[in-house]
GROMACS .gro file of C-alpha atoms in nm:
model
  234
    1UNK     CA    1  -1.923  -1.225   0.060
    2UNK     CA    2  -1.847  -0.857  -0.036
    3UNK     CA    3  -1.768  -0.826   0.330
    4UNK     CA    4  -1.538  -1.071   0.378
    5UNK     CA    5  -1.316  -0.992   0.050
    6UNK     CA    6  -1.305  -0.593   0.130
    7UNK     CA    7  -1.194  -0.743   0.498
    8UNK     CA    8  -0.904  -0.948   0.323
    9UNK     CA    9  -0.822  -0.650   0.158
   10UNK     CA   10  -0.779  -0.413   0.430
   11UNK     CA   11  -0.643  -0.663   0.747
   12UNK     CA   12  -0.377  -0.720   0.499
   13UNK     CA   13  -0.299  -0.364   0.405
   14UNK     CA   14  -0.306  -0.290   0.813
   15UNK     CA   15  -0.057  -0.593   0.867
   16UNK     CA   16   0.176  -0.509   0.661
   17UNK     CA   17   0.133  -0.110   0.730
   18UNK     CA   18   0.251  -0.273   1.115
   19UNK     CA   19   0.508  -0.494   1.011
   20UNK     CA   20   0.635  -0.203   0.782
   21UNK     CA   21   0.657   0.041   1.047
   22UNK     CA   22   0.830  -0.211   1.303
   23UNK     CA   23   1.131  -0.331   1.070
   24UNK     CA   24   1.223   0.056   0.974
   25UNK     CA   25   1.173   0.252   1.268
   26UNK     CA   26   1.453   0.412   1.455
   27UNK     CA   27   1.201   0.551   1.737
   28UNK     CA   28   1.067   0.340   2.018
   29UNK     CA   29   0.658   0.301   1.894
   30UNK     CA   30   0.534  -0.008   2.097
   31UNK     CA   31   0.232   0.248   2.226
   32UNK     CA   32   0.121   0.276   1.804
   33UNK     CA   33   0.183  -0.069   1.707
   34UNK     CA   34  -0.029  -0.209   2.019
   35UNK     CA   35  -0.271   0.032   1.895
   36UNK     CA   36  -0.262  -0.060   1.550
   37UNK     CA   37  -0.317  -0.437   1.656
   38UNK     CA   38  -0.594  -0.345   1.863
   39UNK     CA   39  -0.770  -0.151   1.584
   40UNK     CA   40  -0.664  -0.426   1.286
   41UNK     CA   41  -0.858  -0.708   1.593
   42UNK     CA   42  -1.158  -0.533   1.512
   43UNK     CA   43  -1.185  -0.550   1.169
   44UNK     CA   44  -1.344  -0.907   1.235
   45UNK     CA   45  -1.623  -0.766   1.375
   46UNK     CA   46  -1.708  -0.509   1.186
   47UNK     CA   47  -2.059  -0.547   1.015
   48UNK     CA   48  -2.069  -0.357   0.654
   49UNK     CA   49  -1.761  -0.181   0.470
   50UNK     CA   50  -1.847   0.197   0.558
   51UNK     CA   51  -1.699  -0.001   0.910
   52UNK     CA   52  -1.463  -0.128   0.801
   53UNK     CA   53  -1.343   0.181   0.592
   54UNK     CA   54  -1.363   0.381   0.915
   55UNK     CA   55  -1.114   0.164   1.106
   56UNK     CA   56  -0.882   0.099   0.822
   57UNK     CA   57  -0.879   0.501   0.849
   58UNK     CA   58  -0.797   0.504   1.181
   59UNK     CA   59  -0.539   0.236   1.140
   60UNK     CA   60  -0.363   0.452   0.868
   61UNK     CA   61  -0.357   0.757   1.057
   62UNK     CA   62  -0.138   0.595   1.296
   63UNK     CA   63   0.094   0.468   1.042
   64UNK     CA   64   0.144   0.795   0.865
   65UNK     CA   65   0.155   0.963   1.235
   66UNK     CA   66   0.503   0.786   1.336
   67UNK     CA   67   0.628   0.764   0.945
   68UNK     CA   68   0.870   1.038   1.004
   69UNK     CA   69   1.043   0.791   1.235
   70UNK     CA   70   1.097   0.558   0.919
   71UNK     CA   71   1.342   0.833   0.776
   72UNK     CA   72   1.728   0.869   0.814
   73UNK     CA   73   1.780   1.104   1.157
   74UNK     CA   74   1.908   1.469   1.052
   75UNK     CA   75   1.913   1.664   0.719
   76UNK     CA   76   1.672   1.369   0.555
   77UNK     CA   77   1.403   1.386   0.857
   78UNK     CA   78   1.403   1.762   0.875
   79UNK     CA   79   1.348   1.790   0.492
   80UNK     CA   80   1.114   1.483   0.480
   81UNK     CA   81   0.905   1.443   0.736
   82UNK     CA   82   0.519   1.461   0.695
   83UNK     CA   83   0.267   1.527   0.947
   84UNK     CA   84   0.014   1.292   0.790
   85UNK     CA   85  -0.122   1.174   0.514
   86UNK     CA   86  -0.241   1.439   0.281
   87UNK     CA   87  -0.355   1.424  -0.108
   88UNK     CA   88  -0.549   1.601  -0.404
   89UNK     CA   89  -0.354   1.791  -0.385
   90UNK     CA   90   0.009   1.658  -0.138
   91UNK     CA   91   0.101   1.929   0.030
   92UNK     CA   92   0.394   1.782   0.103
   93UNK     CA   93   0.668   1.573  -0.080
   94UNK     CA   94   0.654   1.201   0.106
   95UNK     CA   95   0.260   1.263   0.039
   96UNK     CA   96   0.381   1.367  -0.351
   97UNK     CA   97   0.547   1.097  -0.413
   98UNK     CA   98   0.286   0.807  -0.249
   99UNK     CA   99   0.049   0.956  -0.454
  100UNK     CA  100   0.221   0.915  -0.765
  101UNK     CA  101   0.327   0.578  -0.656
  102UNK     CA  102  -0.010   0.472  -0.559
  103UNK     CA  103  -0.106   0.503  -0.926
  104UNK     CA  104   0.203   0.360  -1.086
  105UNK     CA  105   0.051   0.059  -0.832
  106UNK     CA  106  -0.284   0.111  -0.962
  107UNK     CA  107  -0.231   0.041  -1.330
  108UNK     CA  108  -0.004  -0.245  -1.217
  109UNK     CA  109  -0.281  -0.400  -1.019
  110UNK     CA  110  -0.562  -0.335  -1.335
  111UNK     CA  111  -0.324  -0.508  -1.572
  112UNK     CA  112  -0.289  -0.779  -1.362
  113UNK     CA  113  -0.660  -0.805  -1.323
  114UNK     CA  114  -0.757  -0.808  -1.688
  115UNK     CA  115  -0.521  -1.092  -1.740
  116UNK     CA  116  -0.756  -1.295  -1.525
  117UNK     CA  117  -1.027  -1.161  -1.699
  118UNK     CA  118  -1.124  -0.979  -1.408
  119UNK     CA  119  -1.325  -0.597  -1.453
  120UNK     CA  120  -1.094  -0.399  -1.278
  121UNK     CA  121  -1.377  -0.099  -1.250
  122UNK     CA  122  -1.611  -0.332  -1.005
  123UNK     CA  123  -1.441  -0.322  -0.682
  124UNK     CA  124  -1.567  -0.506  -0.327
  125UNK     CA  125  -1.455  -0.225  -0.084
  126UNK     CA  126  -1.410   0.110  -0.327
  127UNK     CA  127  -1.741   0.168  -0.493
  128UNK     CA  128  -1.743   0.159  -0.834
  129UNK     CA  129  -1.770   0.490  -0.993
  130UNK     CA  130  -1.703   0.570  -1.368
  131UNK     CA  131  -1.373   0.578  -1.451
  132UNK     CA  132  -1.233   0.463  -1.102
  133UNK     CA  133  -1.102   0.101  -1.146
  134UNK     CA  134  -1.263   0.016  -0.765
  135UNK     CA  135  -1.103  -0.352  -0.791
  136UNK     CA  136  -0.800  -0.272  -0.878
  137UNK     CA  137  -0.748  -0.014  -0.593
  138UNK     CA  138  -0.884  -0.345  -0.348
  139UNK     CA  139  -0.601  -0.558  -0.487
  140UNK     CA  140  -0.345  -0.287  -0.461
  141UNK     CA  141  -0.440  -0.209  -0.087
  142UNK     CA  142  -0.216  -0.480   0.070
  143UNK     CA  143   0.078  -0.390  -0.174
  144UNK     CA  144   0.083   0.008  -0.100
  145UNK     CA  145   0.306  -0.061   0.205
  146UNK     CA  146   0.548  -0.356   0.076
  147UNK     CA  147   0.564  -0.171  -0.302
  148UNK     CA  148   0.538   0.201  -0.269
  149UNK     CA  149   0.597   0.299   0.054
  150UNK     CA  150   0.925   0.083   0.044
  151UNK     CA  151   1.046   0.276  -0.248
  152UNK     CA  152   0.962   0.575  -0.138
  153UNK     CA  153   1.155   0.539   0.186
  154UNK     CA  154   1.476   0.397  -0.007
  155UNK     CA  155   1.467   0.669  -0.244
  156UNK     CA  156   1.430   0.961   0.042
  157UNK     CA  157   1.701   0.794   0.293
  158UNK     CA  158   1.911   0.626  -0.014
  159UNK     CA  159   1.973   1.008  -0.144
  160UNK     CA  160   1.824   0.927  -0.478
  161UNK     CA  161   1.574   1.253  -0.412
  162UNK     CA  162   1.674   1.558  -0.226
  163UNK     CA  163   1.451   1.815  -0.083
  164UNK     CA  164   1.563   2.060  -0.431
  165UNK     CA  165   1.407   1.818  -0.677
  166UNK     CA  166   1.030   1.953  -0.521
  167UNK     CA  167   0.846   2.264  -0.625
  168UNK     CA  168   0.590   2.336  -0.314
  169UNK     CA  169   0.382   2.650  -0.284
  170UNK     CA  170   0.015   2.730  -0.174
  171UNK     CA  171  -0.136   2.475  -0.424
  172UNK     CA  172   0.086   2.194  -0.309
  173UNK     CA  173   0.380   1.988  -0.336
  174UNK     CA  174   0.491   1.886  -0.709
  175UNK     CA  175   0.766   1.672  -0.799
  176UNK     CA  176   1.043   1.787  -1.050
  177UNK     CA  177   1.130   1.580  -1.309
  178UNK     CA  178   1.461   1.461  -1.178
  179UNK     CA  179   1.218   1.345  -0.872
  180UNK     CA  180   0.955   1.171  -1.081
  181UNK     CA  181   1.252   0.987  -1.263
  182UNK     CA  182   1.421   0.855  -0.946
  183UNK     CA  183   1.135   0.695  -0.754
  184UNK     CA  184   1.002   0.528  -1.096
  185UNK     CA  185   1.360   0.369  -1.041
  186UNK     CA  186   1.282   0.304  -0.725
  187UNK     CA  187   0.934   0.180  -0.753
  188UNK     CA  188   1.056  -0.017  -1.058
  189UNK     CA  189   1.357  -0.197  -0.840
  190UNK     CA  190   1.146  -0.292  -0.572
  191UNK     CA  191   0.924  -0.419  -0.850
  192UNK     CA  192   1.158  -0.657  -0.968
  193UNK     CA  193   1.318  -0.727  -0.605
  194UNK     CA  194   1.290  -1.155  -0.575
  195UNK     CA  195   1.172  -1.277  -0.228
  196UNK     CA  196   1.072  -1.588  -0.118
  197UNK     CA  197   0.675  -1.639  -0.120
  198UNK     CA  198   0.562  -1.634   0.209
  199UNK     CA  199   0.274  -1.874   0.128
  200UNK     CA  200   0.401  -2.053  -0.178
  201UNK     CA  201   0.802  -2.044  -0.037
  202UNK     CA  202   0.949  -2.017  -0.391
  203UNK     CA  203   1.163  -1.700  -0.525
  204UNK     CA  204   0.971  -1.512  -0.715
  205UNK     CA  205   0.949  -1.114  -0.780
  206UNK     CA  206   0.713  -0.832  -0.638
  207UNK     CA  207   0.582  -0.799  -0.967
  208UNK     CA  208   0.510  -1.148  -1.000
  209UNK     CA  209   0.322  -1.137  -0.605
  210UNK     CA  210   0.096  -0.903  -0.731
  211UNK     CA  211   0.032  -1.156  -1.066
  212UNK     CA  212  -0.044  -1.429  -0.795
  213UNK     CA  213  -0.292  -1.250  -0.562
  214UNK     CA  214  -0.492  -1.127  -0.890
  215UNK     CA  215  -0.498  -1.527  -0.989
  216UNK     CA  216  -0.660  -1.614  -0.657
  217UNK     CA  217  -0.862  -1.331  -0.579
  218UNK     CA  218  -1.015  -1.483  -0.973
  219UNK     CA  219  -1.021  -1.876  -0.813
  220UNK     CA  220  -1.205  -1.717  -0.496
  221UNK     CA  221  -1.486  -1.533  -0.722
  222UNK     CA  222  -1.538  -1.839  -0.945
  223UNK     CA  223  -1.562  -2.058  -0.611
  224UNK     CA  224  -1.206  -2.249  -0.726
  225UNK     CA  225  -1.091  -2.145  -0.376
  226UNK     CA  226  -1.280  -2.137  -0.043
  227UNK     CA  227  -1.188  -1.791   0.023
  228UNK     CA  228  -0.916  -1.500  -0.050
  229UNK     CA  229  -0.588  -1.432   0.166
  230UNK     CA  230  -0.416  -1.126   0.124
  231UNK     CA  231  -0.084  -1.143   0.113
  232UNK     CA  232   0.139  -1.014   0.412
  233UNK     CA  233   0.492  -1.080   0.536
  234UNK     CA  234   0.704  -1.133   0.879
   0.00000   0.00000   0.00000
């Protein structure tokens, strides 16, 4: 059952990573997304999570390989572009600002949790560890791509950060103020942004999404539901 929840969690994630990287691209990447959809096929057969975990890797390292195609072609991809994904620290500032993202997503998913009376610390595919809220970083897997990396691309090609507002040197890559304050606007907007559900088909906020998924990943534990679907879109 733990296998078949952290699997929700991750084909999700690897869909919409796919789907992400075919609406924004400017390059021609059929040759990554045939090999993303080979890799995400064999999440089904994967037989534990330490698997799974090692083909969800795989699968992001080919979305963070052709992100650089994502951004605006000139000044913006010279100053922007990352050679992969990098953290603790970012050495670079696309990684900077996902990381700081990825928590701002974090605390949205373990709010979201508690108000389903969920723990957020006892995850399915993280391991718990003290202080690490494991189930909160499962629910948040499928929304990194649709949430944060979607703000992060609108604020870097949208001009609301330039390559200035960074402070890099052999530690890393930290993010100035004026930075920090502009993708919280960002990540906030996209937040708020009303779609229509893609499983429910009513309008309804990103914010809201997450809200839902955290209600049924609840009905799925407590049997309500015969089984969890992550969310993903077209």
């Amino acid at each position: 059952r733990r296998l078949a929840l952290a699997r929700a969690f991750v084909r999700a994630k690897a869909q919409n990573q796919r789907t992400f990287l075919r609406r924004n691209t400017t390059e021609d990447i059929e040759a990554p997304l045939e090999e993303m959809r080979r890799l995400i096929a064999r999440l089904d057969v994967c037989s534990d999570t330490d698997e799974l975990m090692g083909v969800e890797g795989s699968i992001a390292a080919v979305y963070f390989a052709n992100w650089s195609g994502l951004l605006a072609d000139g000044p913006v991809r010279q100053a922007f572009a990352p050679a992969s994904r990098n953290r603790r620290p970012p050495k670079d500032p696309i990684n900077a600002m996902l990381s700081f993202g990825y928590a701002l997503l974090a605390k949205e998913c373990t709010v979201a949790l508690l108000s389903e009376g969920l723990d957020p610390h006892w995850g399915f595919l993280h391991r718990p560890r003290h202080g690490r809220p494991a189930l909160a970083l499962d629910l948040m897997e499928e929304f990194r791509p649709l949430v944060v990396d979607s703000a992060v691309l609108s604020a870097v090609n949208t001009g609301m950060v330039g390559a200035t507002d960074f402070m890099t040197s052999h530690a890393g890559c930290a993010m100035k103020d004026v930075a920090r304050k502009a993708l919280i606007r960002a990540y906030e907007l996209r937040l708020d942004q009303m779609i229509t559900h893609p499983v429910f088909d009513y309008r309804c906020s990103w914010r809201a999404v997450i809200r839902v998924q955290a209600k049924l990943l609840a009905k799925a534990l407590r049997g309500e539901v015969p089984e969890y679907t992550g969310i993903t879109t077209r």
